[in-house]
Coordinates of C-alpha atoms and ligand atoms in Angstrom, one line a residue:
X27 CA 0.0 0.0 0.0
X28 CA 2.4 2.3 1.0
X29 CA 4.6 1.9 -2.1
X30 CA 1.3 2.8 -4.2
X31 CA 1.0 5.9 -2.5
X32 CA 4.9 6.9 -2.5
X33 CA 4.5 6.0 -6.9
X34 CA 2.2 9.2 -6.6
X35 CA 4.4 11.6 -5.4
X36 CA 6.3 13.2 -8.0
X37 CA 9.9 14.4 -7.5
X38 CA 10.1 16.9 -9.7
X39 CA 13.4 18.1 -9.1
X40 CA 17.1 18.0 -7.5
X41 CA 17.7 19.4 -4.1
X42 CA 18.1 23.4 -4.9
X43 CA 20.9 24.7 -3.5
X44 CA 21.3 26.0 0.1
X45 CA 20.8 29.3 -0.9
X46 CA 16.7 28.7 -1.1
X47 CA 16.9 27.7 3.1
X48 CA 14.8 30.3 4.3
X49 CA 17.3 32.7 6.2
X50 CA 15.5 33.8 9.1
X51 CA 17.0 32.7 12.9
X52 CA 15.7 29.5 12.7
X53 CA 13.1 27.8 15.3
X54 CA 12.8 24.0 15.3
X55 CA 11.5 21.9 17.2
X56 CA 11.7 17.8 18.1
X57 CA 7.8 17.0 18.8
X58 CA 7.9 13.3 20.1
X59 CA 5.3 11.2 21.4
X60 CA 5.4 10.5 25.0
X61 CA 4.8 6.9 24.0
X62 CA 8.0 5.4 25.3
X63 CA 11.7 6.3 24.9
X64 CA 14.0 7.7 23.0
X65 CA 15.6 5.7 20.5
X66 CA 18.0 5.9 18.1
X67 CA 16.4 7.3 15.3
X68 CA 14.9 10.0 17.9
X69 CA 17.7 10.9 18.9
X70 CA 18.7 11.6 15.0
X71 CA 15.7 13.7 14.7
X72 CA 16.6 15.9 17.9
X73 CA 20.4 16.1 17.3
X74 CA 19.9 17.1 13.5
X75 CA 17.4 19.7 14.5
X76 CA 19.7 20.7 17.4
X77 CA 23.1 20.9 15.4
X78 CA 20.8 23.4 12.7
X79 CA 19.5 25.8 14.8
X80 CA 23.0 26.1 16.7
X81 CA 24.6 26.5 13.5
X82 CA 22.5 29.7 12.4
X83 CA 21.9 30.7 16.1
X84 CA 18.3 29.9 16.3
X85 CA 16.4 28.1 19.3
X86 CA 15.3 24.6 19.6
X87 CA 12.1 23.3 21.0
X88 CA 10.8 20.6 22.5
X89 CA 7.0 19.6 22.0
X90 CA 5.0 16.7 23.5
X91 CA 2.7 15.3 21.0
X92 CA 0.4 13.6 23.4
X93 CA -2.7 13.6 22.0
X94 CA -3.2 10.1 21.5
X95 CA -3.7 9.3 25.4
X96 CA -4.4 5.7 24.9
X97 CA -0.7 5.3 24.0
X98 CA 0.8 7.7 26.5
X99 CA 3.1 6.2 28.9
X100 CA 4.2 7.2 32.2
X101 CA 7.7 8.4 32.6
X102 CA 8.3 9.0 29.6
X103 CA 8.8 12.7 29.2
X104 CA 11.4 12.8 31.7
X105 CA 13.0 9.9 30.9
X106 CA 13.1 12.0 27.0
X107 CA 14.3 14.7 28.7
X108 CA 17.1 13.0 30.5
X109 CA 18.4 11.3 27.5
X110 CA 18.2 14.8 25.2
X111 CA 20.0 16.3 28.1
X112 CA 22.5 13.3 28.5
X113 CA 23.1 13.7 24.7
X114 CA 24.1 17.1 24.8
X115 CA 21.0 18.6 23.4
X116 CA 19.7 21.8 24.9
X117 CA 16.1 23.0 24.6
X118 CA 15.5 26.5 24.9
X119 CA 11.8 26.1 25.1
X120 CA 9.4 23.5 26.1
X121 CA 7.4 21.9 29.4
X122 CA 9.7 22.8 32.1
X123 CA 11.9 24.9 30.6
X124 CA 11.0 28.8 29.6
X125 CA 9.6 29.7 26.9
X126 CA 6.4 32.2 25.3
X127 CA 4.8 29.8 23.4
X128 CA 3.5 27.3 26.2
X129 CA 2.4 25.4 26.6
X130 CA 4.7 22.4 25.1
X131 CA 2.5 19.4 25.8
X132 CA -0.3 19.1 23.2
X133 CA -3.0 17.8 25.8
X134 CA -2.5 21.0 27.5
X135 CA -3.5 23.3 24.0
X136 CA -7.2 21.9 23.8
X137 CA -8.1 25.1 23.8
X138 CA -6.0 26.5 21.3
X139 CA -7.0 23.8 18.8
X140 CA -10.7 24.4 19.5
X141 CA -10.2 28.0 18.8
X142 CA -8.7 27.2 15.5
X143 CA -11.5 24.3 14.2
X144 CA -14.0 27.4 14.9
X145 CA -11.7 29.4 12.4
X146 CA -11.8 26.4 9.8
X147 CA -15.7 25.2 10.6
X148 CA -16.6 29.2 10.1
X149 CA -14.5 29.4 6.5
X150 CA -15.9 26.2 5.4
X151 CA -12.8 24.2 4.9
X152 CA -13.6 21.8 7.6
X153 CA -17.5 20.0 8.6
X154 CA -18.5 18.1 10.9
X155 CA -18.8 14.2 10.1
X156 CA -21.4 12.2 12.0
X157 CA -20.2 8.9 10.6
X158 CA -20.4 6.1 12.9
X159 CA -17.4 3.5 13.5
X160 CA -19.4 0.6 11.9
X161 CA -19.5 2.4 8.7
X162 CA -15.9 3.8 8.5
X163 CA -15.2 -0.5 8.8
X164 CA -17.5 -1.3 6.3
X165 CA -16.0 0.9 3.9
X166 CA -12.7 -0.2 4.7
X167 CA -13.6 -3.5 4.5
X168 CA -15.6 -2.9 0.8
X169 CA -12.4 -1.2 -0.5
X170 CA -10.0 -4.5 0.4
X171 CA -12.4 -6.7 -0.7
X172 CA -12.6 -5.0 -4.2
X173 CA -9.2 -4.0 -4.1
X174 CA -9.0 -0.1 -3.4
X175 CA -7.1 1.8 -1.4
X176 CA -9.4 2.1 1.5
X177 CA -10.5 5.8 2.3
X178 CA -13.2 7.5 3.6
X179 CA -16.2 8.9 1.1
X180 CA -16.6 12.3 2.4
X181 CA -20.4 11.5 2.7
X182 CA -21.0 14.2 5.7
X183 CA -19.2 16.9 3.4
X184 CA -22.8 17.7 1.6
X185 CA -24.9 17.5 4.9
X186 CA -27.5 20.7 5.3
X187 CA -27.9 22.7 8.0
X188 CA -30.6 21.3 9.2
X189 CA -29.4 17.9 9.2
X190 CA -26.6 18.7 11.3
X191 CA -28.6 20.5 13.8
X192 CA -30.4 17.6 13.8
X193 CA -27.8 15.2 14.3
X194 CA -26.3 17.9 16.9
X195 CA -29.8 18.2 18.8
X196 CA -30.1 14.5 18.8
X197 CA -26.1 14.3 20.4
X198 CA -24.8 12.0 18.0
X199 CA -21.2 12.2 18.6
X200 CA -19.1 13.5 15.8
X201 CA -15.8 14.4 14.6
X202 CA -13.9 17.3 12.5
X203 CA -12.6 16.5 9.1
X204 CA -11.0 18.4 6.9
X205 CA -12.4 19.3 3.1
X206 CA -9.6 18.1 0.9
X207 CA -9.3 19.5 -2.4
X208 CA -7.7 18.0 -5.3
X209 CA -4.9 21.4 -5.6
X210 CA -1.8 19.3 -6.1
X211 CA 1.0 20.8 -3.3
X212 CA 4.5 21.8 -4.0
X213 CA 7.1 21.8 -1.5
X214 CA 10.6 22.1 -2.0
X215 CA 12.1 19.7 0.7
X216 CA 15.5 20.6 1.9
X217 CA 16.9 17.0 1.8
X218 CA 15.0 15.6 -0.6
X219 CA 14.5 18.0 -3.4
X220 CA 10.8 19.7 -5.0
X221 CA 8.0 17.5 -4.2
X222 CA 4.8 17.4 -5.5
X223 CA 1.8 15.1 -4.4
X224 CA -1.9 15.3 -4.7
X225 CA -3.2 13.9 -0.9
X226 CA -6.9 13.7 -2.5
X227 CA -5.9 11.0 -5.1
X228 CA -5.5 8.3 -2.1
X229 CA -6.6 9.8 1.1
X230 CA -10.6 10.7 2.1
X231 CA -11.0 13.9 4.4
X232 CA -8.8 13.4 7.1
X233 CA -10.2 13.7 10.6
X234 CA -8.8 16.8 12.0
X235 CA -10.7 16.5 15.6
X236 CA -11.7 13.1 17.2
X237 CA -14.8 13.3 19.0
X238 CA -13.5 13.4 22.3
X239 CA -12.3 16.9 21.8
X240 CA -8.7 15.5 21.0
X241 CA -7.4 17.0 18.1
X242 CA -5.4 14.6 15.5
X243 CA -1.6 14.5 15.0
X244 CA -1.9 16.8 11.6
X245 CA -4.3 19.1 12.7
X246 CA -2.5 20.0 16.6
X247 CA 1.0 19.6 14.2
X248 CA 0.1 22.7 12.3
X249 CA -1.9 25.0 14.5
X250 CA 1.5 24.5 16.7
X251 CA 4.1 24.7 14.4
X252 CA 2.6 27.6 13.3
X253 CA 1.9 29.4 16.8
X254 CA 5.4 28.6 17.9
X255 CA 6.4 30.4 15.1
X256 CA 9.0 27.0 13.9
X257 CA 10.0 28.0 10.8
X258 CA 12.0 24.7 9.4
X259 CA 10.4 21.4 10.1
X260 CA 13.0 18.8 10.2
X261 CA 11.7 15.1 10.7
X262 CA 11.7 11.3 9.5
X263 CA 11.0 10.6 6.2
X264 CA 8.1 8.9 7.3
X265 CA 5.8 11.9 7.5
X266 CA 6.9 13.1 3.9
X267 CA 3.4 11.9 2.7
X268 CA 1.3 14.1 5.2
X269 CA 3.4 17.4 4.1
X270 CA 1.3 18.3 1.2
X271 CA -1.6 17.3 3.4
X272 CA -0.4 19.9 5.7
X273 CA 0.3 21.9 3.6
X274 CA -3.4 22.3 2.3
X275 CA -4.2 23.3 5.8
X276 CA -2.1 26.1 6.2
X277 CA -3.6 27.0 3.3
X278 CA -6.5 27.2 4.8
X279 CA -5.7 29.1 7.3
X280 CA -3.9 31.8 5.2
X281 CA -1.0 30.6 7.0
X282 CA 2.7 30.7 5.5
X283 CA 4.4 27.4 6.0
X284 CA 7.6 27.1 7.4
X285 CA 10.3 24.8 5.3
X286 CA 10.3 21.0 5.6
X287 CA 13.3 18.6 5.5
X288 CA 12.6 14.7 6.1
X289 CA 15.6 12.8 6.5
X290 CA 16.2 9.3 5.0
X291 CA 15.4 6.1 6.6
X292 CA 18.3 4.5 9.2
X293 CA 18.6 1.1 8.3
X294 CA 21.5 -2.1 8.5
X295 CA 25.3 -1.7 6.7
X296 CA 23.6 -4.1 4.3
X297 CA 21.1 -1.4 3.2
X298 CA 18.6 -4.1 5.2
X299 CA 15.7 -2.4 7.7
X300 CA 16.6 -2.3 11.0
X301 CA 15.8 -4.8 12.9
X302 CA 13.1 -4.5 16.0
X303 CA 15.6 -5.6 18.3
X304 CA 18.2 -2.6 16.6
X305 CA 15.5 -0.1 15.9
X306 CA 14.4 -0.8 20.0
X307 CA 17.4 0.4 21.1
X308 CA 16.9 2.9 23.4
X309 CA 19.2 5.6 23.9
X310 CA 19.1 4.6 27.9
X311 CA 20.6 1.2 27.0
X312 CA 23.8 2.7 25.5
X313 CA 24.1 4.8 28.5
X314 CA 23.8 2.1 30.6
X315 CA 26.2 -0.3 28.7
X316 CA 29.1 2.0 28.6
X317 CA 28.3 4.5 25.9
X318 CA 29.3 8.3 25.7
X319 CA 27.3 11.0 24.7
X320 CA 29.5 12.4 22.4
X321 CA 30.4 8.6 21.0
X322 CA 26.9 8.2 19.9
X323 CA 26.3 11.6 18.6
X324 CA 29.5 11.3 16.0
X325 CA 28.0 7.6 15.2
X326 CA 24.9 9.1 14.5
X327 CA 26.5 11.8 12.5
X328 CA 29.1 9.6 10.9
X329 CA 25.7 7.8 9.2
X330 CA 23.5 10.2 8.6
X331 CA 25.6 12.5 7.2
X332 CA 25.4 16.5 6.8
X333 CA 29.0 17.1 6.7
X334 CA 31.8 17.7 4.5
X335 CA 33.8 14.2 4.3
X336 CA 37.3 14.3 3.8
X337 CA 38.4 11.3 2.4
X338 CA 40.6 9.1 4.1
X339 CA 40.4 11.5 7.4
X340 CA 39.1 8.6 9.6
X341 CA 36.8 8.9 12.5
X342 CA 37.1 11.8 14.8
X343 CA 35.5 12.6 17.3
X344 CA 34.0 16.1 17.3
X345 CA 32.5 18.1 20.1
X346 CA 29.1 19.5 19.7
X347 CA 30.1 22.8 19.0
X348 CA 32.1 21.6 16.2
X349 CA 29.3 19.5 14.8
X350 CA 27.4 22.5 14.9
X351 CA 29.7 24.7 13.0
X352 CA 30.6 22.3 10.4
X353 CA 26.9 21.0 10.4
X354 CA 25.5 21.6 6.0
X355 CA 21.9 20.8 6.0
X356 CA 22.4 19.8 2.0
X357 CA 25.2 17.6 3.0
X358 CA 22.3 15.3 4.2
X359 CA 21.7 12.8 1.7
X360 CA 18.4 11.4 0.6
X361 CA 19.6 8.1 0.5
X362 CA 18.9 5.7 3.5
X363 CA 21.7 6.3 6.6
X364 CA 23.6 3.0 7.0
X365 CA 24.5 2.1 10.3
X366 CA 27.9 0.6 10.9
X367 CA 28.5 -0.7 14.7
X368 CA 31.8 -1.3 14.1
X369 CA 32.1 2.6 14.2
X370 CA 30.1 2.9 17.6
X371 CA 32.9 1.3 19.2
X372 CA 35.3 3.1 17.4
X373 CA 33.3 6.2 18.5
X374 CA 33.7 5.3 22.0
X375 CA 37.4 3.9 21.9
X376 CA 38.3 7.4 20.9
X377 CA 36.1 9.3 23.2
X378 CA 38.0 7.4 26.0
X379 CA 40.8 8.6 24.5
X380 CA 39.6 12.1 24.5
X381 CA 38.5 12.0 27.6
X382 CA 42.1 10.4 29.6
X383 CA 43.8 13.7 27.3
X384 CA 41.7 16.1 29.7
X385 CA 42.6 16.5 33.1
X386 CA 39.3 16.9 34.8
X387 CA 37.5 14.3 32.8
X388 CA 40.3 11.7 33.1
X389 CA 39.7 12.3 36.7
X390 CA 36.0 11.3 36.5
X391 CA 36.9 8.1 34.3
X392 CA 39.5 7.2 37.1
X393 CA 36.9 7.5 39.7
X394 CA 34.0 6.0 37.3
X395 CA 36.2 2.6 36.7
X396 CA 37.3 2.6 40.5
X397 CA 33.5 2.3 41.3
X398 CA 33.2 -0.5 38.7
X399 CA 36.4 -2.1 40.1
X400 CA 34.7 -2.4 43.4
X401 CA 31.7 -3.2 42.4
X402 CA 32.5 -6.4 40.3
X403 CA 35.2 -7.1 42.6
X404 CA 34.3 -6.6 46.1
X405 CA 37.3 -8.1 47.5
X406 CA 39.8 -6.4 45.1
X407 CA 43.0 -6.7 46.6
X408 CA 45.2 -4.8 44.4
X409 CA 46.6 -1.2 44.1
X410 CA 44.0 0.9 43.2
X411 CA 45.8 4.5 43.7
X412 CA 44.6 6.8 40.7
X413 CA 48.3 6.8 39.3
X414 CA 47.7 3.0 38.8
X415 CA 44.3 3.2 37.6
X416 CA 45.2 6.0 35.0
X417 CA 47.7 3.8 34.0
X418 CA 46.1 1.4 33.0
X419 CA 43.7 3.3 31.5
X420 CA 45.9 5.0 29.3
X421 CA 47.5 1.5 28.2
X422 CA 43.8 0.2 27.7
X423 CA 42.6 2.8 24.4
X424 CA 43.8 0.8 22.3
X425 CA 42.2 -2.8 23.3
X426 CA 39.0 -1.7 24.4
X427 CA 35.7 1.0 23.4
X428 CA 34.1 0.6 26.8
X429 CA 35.6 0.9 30.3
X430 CA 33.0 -1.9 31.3
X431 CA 36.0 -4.4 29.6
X432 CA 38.3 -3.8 32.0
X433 CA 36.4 -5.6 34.6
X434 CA 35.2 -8.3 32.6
X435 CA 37.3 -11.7 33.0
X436 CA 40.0 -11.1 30.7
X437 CA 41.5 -8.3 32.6
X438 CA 40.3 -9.3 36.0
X439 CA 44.3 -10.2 37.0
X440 CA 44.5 -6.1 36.9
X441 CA 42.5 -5.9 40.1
X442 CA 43.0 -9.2 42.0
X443 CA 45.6 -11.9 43.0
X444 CA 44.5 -14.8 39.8
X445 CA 44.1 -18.6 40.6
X446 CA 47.0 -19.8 39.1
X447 CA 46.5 -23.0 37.8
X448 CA 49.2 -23.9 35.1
X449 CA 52.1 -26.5 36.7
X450 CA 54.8 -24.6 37.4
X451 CA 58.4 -25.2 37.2
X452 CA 59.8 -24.0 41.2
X453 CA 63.3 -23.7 40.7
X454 CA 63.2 -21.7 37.6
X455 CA 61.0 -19.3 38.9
X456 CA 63.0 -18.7 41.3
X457 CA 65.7 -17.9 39.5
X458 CA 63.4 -16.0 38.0
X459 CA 62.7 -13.9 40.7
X460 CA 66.2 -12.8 41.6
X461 CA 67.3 -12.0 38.0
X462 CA 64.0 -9.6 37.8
X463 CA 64.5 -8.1 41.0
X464 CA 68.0 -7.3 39.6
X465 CA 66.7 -5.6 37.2
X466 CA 66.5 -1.5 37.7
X467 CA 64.0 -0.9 34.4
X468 CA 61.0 -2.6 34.8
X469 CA 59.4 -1.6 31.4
X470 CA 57.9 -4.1 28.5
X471 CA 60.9 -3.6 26.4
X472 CA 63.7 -4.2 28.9
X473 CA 61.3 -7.4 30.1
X474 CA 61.0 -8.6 26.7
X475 CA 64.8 -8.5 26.5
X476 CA 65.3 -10.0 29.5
X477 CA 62.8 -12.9 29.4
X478 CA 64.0 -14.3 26.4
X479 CA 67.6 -14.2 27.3
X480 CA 66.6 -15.7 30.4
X481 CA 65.1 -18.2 28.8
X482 CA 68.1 -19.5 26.5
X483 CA 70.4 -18.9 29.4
X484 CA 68.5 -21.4 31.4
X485 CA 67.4 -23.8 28.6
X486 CA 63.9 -23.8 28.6
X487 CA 61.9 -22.6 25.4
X488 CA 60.6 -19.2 25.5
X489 CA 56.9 -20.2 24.6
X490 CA 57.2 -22.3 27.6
X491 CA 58.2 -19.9 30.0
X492 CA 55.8 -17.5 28.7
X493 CA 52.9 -19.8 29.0
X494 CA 53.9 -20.8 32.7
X495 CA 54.6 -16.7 33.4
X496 CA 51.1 -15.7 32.1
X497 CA 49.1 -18.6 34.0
X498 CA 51.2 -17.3 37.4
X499 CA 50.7 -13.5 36.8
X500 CA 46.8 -13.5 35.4
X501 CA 45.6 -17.0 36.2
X502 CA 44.8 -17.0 32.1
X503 CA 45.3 -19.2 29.0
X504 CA 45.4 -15.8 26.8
X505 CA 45.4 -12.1 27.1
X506 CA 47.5 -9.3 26.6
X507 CA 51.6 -10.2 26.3
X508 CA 53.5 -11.1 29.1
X509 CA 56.1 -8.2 29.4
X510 CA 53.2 -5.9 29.1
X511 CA 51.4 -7.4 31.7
X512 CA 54.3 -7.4 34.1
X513 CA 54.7 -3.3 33.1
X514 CA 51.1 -3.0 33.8
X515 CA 51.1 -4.5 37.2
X516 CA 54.4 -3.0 38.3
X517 CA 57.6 -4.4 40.1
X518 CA 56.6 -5.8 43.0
X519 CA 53.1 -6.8 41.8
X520 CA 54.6 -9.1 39.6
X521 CA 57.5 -10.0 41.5
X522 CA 54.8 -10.9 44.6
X523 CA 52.9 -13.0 42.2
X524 CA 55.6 -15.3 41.1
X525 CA 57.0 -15.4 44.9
X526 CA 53.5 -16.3 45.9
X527 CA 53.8 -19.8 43.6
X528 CA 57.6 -20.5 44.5
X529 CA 56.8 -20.6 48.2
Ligands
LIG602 N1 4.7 13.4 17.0 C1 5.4 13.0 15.8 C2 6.3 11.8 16.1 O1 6.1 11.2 17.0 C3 6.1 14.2 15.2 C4 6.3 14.2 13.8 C5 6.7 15.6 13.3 O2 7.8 15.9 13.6 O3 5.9 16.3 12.7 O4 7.2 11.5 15.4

C-alpha cells in the first residue's frame, strides 16, 4: 500500500541549492510522542534539528505530542528529557523549561485547537462528520475486498444545515474532518529535493478532531508549528506523505508554511531495515552499557551525514560545538543512513581517548572505573591509587571502546591476586625472581629482552616460560603479552605474584 502511494508523489526536481533555506534565525523543534523512549532514530531527529539551529543561532524546541492518550506512557517525558540532556542537546523552550509559546505538551492546547477548528468550521474548509465507527469499517472492509485503497467517502461533506442540527440536537457524537481539495501541493524539501503530491488521489477527508475533543496528529501539528512560530520542520522521512496534506491546511488558514526537511530512513550496513531488536534500542541502553554521549552523537552523524567528508580522514571525534559549526543541511543525503556498529565502538574507543587527554575528565573516568572495580570485585586486593588506575587506562585505548571491559574476565588479573592454575616449574621461577628483582628498568621492552635471554640462558623454550609466566601472573590461558602485563602491574606486583607460587 504504502509503495502505491509513494509512486504518486512526484519528484520533480534535485535538491536546490542552500541558498533557497529560508534565512530567518531558525526555530525548530523535536515534537515526540510520549509513548515510550527515546531511540536511536529519535535521537537523530533531535540532534539534526539541534546541530541546525546552533549552527545559524536559532532556538530549539521541545513539543510533546500527546494527543493520543491511549498510548501515553508514564515516565516517559522525563526519561526524553534526561536522555536529550545526557546527549548534549539543549532546549531552549518547552514543558519545564521557559519559553512564550507554552504550553509544550499538546494535551494542554485543547483550547487553542478548539479555537482554530471554529476558524476552519466558520471558513468552510472543515464540517463536521457524523459517521459512525461501523460504517468507516465497512468501507474499509468494501475497498479491500474490491481491491481499493481504502478511504473515507466524504459523505458528511454535503450535509445541510438542518441535518446537522439535527444530528447535533439529537447528540450524536461526531468528529472534525477536513475538506480536501484535489490542488496538487508543491514543497521544496530541503533533503529531498521539490515534491509534489496530490493527498486527494489516495486519502478521504482526514479527521482533524476526534470526537472526544482530542485533536489529531496533523491538525495540533500545524496550529502549533505555526503558533510557535518553527520556521524549518526537520523530521523522518516517514511523515513526507502528510506534508502536502499539511500543507493544504495552512492553506487554509492563510498561514505561510515554514520549510520541511525529512531525512532518510536509518537502516543495516547491508542497506537491510533495521531490525526490531536494533530499531528498539533505546538511547538509555547505551548509557547504561558504557556508551558516551559524544560517541553516539558522532556515530549518529558519521551515518547520517550533513558534513563535509574528507576522504581518508578517519573517524574523529568532534565536540558539539564543532558538529554544529561544520553541520551543512544539503550535505544530508536522501539516500537511506547506513549504520555501521563497528564505528560505535570506534566512536567510544576514541572518546576514551579524549577523555584520559583532559585532566578533569580523566579524573572522573579514574573514579568511574574505580567504582566499577569495586563493584564487580568486592574483595579487590590490588593497588587501586589513581596513578595505577590512570595507567592502566591510558594502556587500555587501544584494546578496548568501553571501560565496562576492564572488569570483565580477561582483565580481571589487573584488580585481584588470579588462581593460578598452570604446573609450574619452582626452581626456575625462582631464579626467575632474583634476575628480575636485579633488574632497575622494569618496562615491556627491557622485560621482553630480558625474558628471552633468560630463557636461553636457562634452557627452557621461551613459549614455555611465557605460557607458565602468564598462567602465574593473570591465572589465564590468553590475554595481553607477558612483558606488558608485568609493566602494567608493576615491580613488585609481579615480582609478589611469582614469589607467591615459589613458596
Ligand atoms: N509526533 C510525531 C512523532 O512522534 C512528530 C512528527 C513531526 O515531527 O511532525 O514523530
Amino acid at each position: 500500500m504504502r509503495s502505491l502511494l509513494m509512486r504518486q508523489i512526484l519528484f520533480c526536481q534535485k535538491r536546490s541549492l542552500c541558498s533557497s533555506i529560508n534565512s530567518e534565525r531558525p526555530r525548530v523543534r523535536f515534537a515526540p510522542s510520549p509513548t515510550g523512549y527515546l531511540h536511536l532514530g529519535g535521537l537523530r531527529t533531535a540532534l539534526y534539528n539541534y546541530l541546525f539551529a546552533k549552527s545559524r543561532g536559532g532556538d530549539f524546541i521541545l513539543r510533546i505530542e500527546d494527543t493520543d492518550q491511549t498510548r501515553k506512557v508514564e515516565g516517559a517525558v522525563e526519561a526524553l528529557k534526561t536522555d536529550l540532556e545526557w546527549a548534549g542537546i539543549e532546549c531552549a523552550e518547552g514543558p519545564g523549561f521557559n519559553g512564550q509559546y507554552g504550553p509544550y505538551v499538546q494535551s494542554e492546547r485543547l483550547d487553542f485547537y478548539q479555537e482554530h477548528i471554529s476558524t476552519l468550521l466558520e471558513n468552510g474548509s472543515a464540517y463536521k462528520c457524523f459517521c459512525t465507527e461501523r460504517r468507516l469499517n465497512i468501507l474499509r472492509r468494501d475497498a479491500v475486498k474490491s481491491q481499493r485503497v481504502p478511504k473515507y467517502d466524504n459523505r458528511c461533506r454535503n450535509l445541510t444545515h438542518e441535518e446537522i442540527n439535527e444530528k447535533m440536537n439529537a447528540g450524536i457524537p461526531h468528529c472534525i474532518r477536513f475538506k480536501l481539495t484535489s490542488d496538487c501541493q508543491y514543497f521544496d524539501d530541503l533533503i529531498f529535493g521539490g515534491i509534489a503530491y496530490d493527498v486527494s488521489i489516495n486519502e478521504g477527508d482526514p479527521v482533524l478532531m476526534k470526537s472526544d475533543g482530542f485533536p489529531t496528529y496533523h491538525f495540533a501539528n500545524v496550529v502549533d508549528d505555526h503558533l510557535m512560530k518553527i520556521t524549518h520542520v526537520l523530521r523522518g522521512v516517514e511523515w513526507q506523505i502528510s506534508t502536502t496534506k499539511h500543507l493544504l491546511i495552512y492553506k487554509a488558514f492563510g498561514w505561510q508554511p515554514p520549510q520541511f526537511g525529512h531525512m532518510p530512513l536509518i537502516v543495516n550496513s547491508d542497506g537491510t531495515k533495521l531490525s526490531k531488536r536494533q530499531s528498539d534500542v533505546k538511547v538509555e541502553d547505551y548509557r547504561n552499557n558504557g556508551i558516551y554521549p559524544l560517541a553516539l552523537v558522532n556515530y549518529i552523524t558519521l551515518s547520517g551525514g550533513g558534513f563535509d567528508h574528507v576522504p581518508g580522514a578517519g573517524v574523529r571525534i568532534k565536540t558539539i560545538d564543532d558538529l554544529a559549526e561544520e553541520f551543512q543541511i544539503d550535505k544530508i543525503s536522501s539516500h537511506p543512513s547506513r549504520l555501521n556498529p563497528d564505528l560505535l565502538e570506534e566512536c567510544n574507543r576514541l572518546e576514551i581517548k579524549r577523555q584520559l587527554q583532559d585532566n578533569d575528565l580523566s579524573k572522573t573516568l579514574v573514579t568511574n572505573l574505580k567504582n566499577l572495580i569495586t563493584k564487580t570485585y568486592p574483595k579487590h586486593n590490588l593497588n587501586l591509587s589513581e596513578d595505577h588506575v590512570k595507567t592502566v587506562l591510558d594502556w587500555s585505548v587501544s584494546r578496548i571502546s568501553r571501560i565496562e571491559e576492564l572488569v570483565s574476565k580477561k582483565f580481571g588479573f589487573l584488580w585481584i591476586l588470579p588462581k593460578a592454575k598452570t604446573e609450574v616449574d619452582q626452581v626456575l621461577l625462582a631464579k626467575l625472581v632474583t634476575n628480575l628483582e636485579n633488574l632497575e628498568k622494569f618496562d615491556q621492552n627491557t622485560l621482553k629482552d630480558n625474558l628471552r635471554s633468560f630463557s636461553s640462558n636457562n634452557g627452557v623454550k621461551f613459549p614455555a616460560l611465557m605460557k607458565m609466566l602468564r598462567g602465574v601472573l593473570s591465572g589465564l590461558d590468553e590475554g595481553p603479552g607477558v612483558a606488558e602485563m608485568m609493566d602494567l602491574l608493576g615491580k613488585s606486583q609481579s615480582l609478589e605474584r611469582i614469589k607467591a607460587v615459589v613458596r
